[in-house]
Tab-separated table of C-alpha atoms in Angstrom:
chain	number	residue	atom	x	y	z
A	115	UNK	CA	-6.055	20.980	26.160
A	116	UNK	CA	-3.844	18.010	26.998
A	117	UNK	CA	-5.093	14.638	25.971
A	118	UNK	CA	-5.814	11.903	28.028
A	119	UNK	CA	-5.679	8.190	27.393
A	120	UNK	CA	-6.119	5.020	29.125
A	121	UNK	CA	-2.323	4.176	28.687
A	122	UNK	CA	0.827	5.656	27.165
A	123	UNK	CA	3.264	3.114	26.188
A	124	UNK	CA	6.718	4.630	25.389
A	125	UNK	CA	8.593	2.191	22.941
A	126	UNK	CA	6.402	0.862	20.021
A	127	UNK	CA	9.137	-2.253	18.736
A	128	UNK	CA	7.985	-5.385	19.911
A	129	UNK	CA	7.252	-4.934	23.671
A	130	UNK	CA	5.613	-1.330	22.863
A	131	UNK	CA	3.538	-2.657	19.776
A	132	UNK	CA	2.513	-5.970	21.197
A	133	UNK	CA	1.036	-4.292	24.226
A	134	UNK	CA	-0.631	-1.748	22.716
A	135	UNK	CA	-2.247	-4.270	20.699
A	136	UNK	CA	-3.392	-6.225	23.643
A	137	UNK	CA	-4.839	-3.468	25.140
A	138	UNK	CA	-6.472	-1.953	22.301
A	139	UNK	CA	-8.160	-5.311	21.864
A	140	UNK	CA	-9.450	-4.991	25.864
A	141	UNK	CA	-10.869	-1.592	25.307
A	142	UNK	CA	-8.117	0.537	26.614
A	143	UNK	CA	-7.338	3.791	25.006
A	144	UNK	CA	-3.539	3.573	23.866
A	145	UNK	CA	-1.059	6.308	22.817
A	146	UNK	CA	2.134	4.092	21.650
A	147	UNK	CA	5.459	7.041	20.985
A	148	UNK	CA	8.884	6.696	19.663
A	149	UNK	CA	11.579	8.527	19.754
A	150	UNK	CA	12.752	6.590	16.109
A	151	UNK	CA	10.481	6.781	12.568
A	152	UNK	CA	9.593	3.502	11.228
A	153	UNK	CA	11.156	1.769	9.423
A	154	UNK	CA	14.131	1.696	11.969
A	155	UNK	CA	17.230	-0.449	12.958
A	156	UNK	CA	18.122	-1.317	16.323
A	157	UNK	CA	20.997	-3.537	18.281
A	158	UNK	CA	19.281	-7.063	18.387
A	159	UNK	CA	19.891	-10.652	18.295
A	160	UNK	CA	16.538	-10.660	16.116
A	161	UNK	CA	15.934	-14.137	17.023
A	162	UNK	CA	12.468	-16.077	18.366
A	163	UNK	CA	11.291	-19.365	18.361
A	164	UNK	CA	8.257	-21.599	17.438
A	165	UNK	CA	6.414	-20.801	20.774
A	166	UNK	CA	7.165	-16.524	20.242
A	167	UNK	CA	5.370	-17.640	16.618
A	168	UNK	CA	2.586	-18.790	17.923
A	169	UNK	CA	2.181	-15.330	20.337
A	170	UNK	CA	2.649	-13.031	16.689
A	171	UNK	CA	0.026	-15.704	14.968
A	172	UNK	CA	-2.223	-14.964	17.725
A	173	UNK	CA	-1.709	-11.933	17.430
A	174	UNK	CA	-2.585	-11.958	13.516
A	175	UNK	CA	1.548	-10.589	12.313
A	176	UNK	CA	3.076	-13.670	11.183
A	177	UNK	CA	1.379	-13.582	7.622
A	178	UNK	CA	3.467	-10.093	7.120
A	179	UNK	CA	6.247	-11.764	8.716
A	180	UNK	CA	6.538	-14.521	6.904
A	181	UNK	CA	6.703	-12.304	3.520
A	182	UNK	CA	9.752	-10.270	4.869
A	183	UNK	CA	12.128	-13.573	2.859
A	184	UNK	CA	13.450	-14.921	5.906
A	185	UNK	CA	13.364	-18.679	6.134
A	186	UNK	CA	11.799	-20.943	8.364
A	187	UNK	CA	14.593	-22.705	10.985
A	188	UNK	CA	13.517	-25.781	12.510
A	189	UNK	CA	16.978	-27.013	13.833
A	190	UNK	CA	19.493	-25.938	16.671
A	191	UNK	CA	23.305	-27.063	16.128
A	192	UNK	CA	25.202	-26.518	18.933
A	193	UNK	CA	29.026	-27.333	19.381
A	194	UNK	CA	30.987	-26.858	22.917
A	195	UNK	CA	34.944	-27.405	21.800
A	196	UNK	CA	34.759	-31.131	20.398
A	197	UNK	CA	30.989	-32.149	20.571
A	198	UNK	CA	28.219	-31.178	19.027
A	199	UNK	CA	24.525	-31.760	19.798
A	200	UNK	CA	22.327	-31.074	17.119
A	201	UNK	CA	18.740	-32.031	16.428
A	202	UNK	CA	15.220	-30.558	15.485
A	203	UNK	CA	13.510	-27.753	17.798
A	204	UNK	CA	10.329	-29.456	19.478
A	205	UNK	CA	7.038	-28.156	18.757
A	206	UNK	CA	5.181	-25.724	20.586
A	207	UNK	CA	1.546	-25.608	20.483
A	208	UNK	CA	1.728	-26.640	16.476
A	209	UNK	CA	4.065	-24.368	15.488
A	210	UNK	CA	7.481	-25.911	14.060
A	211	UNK	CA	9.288	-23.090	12.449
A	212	UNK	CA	11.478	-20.490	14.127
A	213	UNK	CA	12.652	-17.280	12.668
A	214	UNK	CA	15.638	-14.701	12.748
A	215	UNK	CA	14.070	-11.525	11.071
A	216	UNK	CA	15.856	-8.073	10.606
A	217	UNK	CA	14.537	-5.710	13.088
A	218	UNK	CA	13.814	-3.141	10.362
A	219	UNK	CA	11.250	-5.094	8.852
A	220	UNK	CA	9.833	-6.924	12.161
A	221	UNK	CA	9.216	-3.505	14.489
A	222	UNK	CA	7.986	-2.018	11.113
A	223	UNK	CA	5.376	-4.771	10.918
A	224	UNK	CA	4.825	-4.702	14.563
A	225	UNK	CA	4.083	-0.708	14.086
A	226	UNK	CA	1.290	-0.870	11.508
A	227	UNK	CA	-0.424	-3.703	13.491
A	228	UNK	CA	-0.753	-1.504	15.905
A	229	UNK	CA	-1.567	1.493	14.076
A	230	UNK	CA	-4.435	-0.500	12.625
A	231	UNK	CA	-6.191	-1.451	15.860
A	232	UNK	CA	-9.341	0.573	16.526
A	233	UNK	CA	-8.433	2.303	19.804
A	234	UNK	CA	-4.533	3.037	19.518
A	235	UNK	CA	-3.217	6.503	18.440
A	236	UNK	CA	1.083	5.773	16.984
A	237	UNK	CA	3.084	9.388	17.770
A	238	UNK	CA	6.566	8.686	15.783
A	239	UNK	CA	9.513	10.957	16.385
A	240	UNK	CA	8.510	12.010	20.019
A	241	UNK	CA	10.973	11.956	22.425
A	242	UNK	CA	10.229	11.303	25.927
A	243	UNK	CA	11.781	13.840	28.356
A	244	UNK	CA	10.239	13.850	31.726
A	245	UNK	CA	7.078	12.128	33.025
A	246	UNK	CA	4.378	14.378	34.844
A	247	UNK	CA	3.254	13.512	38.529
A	248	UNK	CA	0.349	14.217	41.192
A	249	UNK	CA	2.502	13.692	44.163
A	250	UNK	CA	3.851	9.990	43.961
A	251	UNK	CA	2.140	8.829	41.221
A	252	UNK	CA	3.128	9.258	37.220
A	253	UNK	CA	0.519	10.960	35.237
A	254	UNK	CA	1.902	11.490	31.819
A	255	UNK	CA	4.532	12.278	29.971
A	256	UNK	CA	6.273	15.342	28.278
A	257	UNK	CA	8.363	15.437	25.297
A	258	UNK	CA	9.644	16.735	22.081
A	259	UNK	CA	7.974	15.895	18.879
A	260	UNK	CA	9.177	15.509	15.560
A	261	UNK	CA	8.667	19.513	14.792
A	262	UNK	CA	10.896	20.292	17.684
A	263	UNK	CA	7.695	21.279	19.914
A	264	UNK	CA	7.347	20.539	23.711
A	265	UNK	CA	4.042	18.541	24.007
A	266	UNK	CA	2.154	16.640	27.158
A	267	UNK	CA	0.056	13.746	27.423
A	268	UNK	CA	-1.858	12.259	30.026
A	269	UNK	CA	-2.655	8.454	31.406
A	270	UNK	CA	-3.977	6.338	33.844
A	271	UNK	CA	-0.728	4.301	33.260
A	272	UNK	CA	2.310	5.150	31.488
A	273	UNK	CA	4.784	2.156	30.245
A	274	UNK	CA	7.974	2.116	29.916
A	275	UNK	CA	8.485	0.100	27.221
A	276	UNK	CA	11.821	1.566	25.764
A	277	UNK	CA	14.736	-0.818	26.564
A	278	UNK	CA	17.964	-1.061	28.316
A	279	UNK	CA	18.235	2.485	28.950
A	280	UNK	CA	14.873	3.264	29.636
A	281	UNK	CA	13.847	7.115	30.890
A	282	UNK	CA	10.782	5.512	32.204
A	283	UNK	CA	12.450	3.294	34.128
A	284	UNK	CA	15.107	5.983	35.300
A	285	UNK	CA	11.991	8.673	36.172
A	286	UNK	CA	10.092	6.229	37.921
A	287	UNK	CA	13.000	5.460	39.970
A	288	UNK	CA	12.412	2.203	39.977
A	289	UNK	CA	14.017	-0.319	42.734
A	290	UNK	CA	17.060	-2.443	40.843
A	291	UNK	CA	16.695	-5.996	41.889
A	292	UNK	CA	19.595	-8.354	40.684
A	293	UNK	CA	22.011	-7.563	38.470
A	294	UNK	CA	24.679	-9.663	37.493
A	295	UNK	CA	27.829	-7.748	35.036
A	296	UNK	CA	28.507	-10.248	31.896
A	297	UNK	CA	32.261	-10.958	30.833
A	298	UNK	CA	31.748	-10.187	27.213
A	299	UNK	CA	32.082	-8.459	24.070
A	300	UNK	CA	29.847	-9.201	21.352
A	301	UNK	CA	30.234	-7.907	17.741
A	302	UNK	CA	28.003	-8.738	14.637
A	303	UNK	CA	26.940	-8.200	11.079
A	304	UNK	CA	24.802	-8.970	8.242
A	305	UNK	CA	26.856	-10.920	5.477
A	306	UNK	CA	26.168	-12.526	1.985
A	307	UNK	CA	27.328	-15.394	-0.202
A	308	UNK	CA	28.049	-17.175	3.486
A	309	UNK	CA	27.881	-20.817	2.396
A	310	UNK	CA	24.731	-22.562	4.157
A	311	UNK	CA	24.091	-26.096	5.875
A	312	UNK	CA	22.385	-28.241	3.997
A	313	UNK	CA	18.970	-26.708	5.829
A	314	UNK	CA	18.905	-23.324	7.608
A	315	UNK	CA	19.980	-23.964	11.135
A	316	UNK	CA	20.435	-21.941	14.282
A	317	UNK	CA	24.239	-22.216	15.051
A	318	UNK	CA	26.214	-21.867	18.386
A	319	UNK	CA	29.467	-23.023	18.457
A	320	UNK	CA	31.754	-22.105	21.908
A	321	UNK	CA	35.381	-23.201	21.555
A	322	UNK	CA	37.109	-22.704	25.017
A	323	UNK	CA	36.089	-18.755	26.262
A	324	UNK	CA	35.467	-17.724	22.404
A	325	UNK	CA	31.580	-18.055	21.229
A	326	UNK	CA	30.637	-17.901	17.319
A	327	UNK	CA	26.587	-18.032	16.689
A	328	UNK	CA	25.056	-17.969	12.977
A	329	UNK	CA	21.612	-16.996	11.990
A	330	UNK	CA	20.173	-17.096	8.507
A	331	UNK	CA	18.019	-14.178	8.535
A	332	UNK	CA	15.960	-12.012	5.801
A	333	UNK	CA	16.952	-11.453	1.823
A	334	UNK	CA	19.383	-14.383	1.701
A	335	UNK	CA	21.840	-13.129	4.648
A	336	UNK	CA	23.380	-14.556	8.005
A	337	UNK	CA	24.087	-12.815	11.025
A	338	UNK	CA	27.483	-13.521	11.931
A	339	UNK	CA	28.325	-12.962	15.924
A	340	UNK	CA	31.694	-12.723	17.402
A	341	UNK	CA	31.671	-13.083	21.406
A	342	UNK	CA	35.216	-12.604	23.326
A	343	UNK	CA	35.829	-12.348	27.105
A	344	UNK	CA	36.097	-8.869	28.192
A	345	UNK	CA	40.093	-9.895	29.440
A	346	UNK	CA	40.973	-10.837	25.716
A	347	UNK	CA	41.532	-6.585	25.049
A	348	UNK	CA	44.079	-7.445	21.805
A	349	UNK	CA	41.120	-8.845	20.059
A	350	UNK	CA	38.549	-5.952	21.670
A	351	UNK	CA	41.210	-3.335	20.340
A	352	UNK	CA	41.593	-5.415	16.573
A	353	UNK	CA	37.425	-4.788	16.690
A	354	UNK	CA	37.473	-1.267	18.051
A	355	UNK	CA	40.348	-0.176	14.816
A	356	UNK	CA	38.840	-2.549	11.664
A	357	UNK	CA	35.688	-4.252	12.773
A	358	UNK	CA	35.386	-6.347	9.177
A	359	UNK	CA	39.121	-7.936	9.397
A	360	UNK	CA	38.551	-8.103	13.220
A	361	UNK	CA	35.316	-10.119	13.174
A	362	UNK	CA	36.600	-12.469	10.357
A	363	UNK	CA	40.060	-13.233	11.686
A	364	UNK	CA	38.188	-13.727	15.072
A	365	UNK	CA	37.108	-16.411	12.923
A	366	UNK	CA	39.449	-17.833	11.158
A	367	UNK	CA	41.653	-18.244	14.479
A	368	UNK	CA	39.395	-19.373	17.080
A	369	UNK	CA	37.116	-21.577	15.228
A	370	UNK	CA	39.748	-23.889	13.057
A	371	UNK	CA	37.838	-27.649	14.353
A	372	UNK	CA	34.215	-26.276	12.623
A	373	UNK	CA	33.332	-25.680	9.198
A	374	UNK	CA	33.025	-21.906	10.159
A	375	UNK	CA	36.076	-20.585	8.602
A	376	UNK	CA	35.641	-22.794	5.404
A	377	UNK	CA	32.450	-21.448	4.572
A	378	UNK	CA	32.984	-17.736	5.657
A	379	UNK	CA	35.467	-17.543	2.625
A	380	UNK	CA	33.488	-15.911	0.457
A	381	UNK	CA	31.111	-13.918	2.623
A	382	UNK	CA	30.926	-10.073	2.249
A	383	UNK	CA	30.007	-8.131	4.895
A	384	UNK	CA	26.977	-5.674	3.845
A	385	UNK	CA	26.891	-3.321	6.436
A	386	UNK	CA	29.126	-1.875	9.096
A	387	UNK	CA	29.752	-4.335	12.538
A	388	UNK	CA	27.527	-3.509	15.269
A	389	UNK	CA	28.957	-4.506	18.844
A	390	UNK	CA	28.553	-3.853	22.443
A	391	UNK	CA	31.099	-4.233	24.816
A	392	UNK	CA	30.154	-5.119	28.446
A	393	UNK	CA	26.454	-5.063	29.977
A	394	UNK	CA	24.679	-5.666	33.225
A	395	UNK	CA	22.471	-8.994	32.988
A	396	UNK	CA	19.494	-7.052	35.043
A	397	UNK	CA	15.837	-6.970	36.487
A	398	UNK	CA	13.824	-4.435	38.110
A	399	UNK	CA	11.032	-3.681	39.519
A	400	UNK	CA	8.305	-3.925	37.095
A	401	UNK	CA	5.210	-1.364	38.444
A	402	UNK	CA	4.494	1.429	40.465
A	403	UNK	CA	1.962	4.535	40.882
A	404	UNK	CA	0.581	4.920	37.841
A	405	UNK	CA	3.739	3.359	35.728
A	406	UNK	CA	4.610	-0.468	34.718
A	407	UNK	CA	7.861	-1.642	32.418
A	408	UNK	CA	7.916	-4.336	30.073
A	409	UNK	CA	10.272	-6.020	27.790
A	410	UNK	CA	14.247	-5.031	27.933
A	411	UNK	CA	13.562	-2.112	30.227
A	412	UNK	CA	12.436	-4.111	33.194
A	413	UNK	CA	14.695	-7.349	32.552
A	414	UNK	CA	17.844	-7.967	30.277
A	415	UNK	CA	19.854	-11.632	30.121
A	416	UNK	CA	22.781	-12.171	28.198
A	417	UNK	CA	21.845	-12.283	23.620
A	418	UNK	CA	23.377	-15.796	24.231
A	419	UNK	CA	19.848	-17.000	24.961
A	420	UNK	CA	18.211	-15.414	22.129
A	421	UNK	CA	15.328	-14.715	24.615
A	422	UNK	CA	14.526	-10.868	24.433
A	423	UNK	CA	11.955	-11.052	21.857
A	424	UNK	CA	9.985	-13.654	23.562
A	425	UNK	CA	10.417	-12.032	26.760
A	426	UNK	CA	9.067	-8.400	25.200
A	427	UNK	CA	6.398	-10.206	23.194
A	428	UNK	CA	5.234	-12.494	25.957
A	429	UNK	CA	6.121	-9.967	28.797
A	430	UNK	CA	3.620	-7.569	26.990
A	431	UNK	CA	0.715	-9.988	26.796
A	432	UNK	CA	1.165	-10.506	30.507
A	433	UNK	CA	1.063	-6.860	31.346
A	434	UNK	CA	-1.707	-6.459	29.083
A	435	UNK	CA	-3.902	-9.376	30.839
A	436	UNK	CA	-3.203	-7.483	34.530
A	437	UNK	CA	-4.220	-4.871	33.618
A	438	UNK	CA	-6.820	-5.870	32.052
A	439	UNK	CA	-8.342	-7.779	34.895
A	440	UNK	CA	-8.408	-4.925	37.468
A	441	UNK	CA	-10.486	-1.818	37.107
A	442	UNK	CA	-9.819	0.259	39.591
A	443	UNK	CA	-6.287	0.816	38.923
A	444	UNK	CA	-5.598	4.257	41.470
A	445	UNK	CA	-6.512	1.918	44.419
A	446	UNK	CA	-5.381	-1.388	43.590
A	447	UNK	CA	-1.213	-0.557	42.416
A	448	UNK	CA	0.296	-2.524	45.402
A	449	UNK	CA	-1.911	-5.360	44.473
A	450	UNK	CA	-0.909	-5.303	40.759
A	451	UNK	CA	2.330	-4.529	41.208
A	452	UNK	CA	3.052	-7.506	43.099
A	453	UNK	CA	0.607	-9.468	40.881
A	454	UNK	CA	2.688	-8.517	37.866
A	455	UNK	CA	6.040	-9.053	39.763
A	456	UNK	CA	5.842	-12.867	40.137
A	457	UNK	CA	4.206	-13.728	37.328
A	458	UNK	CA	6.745	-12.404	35.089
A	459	UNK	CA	9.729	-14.049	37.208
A	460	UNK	CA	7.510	-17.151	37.195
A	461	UNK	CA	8.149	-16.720	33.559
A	462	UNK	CA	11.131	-16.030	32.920
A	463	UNK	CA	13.956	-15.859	36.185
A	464	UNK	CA	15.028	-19.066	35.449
A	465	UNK	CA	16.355	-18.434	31.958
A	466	UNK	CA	17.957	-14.901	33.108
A	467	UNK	CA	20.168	-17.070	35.751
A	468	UNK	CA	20.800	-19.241	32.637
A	469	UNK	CA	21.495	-16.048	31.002
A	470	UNK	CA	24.135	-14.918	33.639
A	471	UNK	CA	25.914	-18.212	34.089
A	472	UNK	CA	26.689	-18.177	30.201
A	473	UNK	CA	27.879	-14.257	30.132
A	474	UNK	CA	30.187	-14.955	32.544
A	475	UNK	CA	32.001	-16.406	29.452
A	476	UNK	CA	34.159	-19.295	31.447
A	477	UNK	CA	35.592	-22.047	28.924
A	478	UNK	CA	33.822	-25.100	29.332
A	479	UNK	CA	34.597	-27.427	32.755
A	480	UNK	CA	35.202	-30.653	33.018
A	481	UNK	CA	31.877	-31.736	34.748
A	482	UNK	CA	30.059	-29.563	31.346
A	483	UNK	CA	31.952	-31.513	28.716
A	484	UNK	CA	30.891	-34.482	30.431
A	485	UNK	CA	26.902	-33.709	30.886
A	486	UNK	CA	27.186	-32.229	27.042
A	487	UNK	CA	28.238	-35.857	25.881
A	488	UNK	CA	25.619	-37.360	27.948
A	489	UNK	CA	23.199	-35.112	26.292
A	490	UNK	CA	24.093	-35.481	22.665
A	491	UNK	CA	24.509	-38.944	23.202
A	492	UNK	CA	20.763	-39.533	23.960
A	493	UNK	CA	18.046	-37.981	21.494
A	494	UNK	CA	15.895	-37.455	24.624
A	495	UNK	CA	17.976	-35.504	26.195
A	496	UNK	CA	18.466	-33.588	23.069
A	497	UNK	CA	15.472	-33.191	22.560
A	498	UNK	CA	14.965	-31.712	26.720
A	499	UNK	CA	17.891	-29.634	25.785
A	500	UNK	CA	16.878	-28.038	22.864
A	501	UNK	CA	13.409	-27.575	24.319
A	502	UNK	CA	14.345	-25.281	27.008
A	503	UNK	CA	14.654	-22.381	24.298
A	504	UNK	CA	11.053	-22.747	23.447
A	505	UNK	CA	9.704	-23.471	26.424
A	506	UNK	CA	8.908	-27.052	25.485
A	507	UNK	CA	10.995	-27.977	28.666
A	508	UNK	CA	11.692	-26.883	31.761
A	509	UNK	CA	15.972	-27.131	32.804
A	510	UNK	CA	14.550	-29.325	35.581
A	511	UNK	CA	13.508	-31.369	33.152
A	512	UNK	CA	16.876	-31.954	31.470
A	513	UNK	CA	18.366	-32.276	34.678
A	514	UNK	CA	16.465	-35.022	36.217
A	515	UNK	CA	16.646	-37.245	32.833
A	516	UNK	CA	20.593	-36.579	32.671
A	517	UNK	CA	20.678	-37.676	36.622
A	518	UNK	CA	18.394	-41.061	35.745
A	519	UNK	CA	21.156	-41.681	33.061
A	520	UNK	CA	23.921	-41.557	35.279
A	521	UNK	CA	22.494	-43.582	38.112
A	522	UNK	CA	21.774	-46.257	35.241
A	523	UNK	CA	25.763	-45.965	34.308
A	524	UNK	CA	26.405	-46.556	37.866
């Protein structure tokens, strides 16, 4: 007899855990599969700030988290060809500390969480294959499990929460919105005996069309990043044949005015490059007959942002609180559908424009250089700048204090 739950949520890393947490919590039955067995790796910029922290406190994670040895970041260095801007990452609702945590240990943390809640049921090793309908709307899934057996399960709602190339998404033919190709290639790895700041520090540095970023992460490492234009195919090809000289002389050529090169002398890469080269900045329709999508399968910005945590996380809590506040899902899709729909671009379709301007991957202009000196220039509007990553500001906001300054020049 097939089994029937509440809702299936395909996907159990951060998107698929946090929502099945959410909705255990409610009173919803959950099934949360995976196609991967925890603990497991995935391509990531594995980066979230102080207000995603106060989501996985809420939550009741960041005790575990905080006992993976990653350290606390609590400023943002930032430096566009010859100036920098640089300062300490506002507060969001008391939290002060940001984090860039190896996937393997975060989605494994995420996992038990959610295998611990009362009312959800974890299936690793499943792979979703098809989704079963009645007519137009999805009633379940159908997959392979771990054993190599065809098995079916049944839901009131079934979520895709299983990332860029989700089969949810693809089944449940759902209606692409925007999308918006990104000019880039972006390689990285995990590295040791990388020489630090003198405090851990989110670092950016973009030096004409070439972007470096730097992330302390867990067990004493950084993430190193690499991101070229899609045009610059010598360097592509130097990745695609060595990926460790590749990445490092990337380095060493393109990034001579920062300390970059200096410190990267001694670094040793611990485990092969990972990389992707081109991707579609995206966002789709989030809901439908008896399906929803959350996290990187409804909506994907460029890494540059280091805002697809937060979005899964966050994105998750506000599917969960939809659905939680209609009962009578069969008859009332339309109105959730569009109910979810603009509260998650309220959220977040301002940062995935941000996201596509900077994937386009143009050097710097003229009239950029100019607001970037403004901006470093003034600790407020440091402080506005830095705060758009956390939500602590609005872009409006920065926008309207660097137009008072320039009146006042005037």
């Amino acid at each position: 007899m097939t089994e029937i739950y509440d809702v299936i949520i395909t996907g159990a890393r951060c998107a698929g855990s946090t929502l099945a947490i959410y909705l255990s919590r409610a009173g919803f039955r959950v099934l949360l599969v995976d196609r991967a067995v925890f603990p497991s790796d995935t391509l990531s910029t594995h980066t979230f700030f102080n207000n995603t922290v106060a989501i996985l406190r809420e939550i009741g994670v960041m005790d575990q988290l905080v006992e993976t040895n990653t350290p606390p970041v609590r400023q943002i260095k930032f430096q566009f060809d010859d100036t920098v801007i640089e300062g300490v990452i506002p507060k969001v609702r008391g939290e002060d500390s940001c984090f860039c945590i190896r996937r393997t240990s975060f989605d494994h943390v995420m996992i038990e969480q959610a295998r611990s809640e009362q009312n959800v049921t974890v299936l690793e090793g499943f792979c979703v294959t098809n989704v079963l309908c009645n007519g137009e709307t999805i009633i379940g899934v159908e997959g392979i499990n771990s054993h190599g057996r065809k098995q079916q399960f049944r839901a009131k709602v079934v979520v895709g929460a299983d990332g860029r190339s989700s089969i949810i998404r693809k089944l449940a033919k759902s209606e692409l919105k925007v999308t918006v190709p990104a000019n880039a290639a972006i390689y990285y790895g995990y590295y040791s005996n990388l020489r630090k700041e003198n405090v851990p520090k989110f670092e950016v540095y973009k030096i004409k069309d070439h972007t470096a970023i730097l992330f302390p992460t867990s067990d004493d490492l950084y993430v190193v990043i690499g991101i070229m234009s899609l045009e610059n195919k010598i360097w592509i090809q130097r990745m695609k044949s060595n990926p460790e000289s590749g990445l490092r002389d990337f380095l060493k050529n393109h990034f001579k005015n920062t300390s970059i090169a200096e410190r990267f002398q001694s670094a040793r890469l611990m485990q092969p490059i990972k990389g992707i080269v081109g991707y579609d900045n995206y966002w789709y329709k989030g809901m439908g007959k008896g399906w929803a999508l959350v996290g990187d399968a409804i909506s994907f910005k460029d890494p540059g942002m280091a805002q697809g945590m937060h979005d899964a996380i966050y994105g998750a809590r506000i599917l969960s609180t939809v659905l939680s506040n209609h009962h009578d899902w069969e008859k009332e899709w339309e109105t959730m559908a569009d109910e979810y729909q603009k509260i998650i671009e309220d959220e977040f379709m301002v940062r995935f424009h941000m996201g596509c301007q900077i994937s386009k991957n143009e050097p710097i202009s003229e009239q950029q250089a100019a607001v970037n000196k403004i901006i470093c220039s003034y600790p407020g509007t440091t402080q506005k700048f830095l705060g758009i990553y956390n939500y602590a500001n609005e872009p409006a906001d920065l926008e309207t204090e660097i137009k008072n300054i320039i009146q006042a020049q005037t």
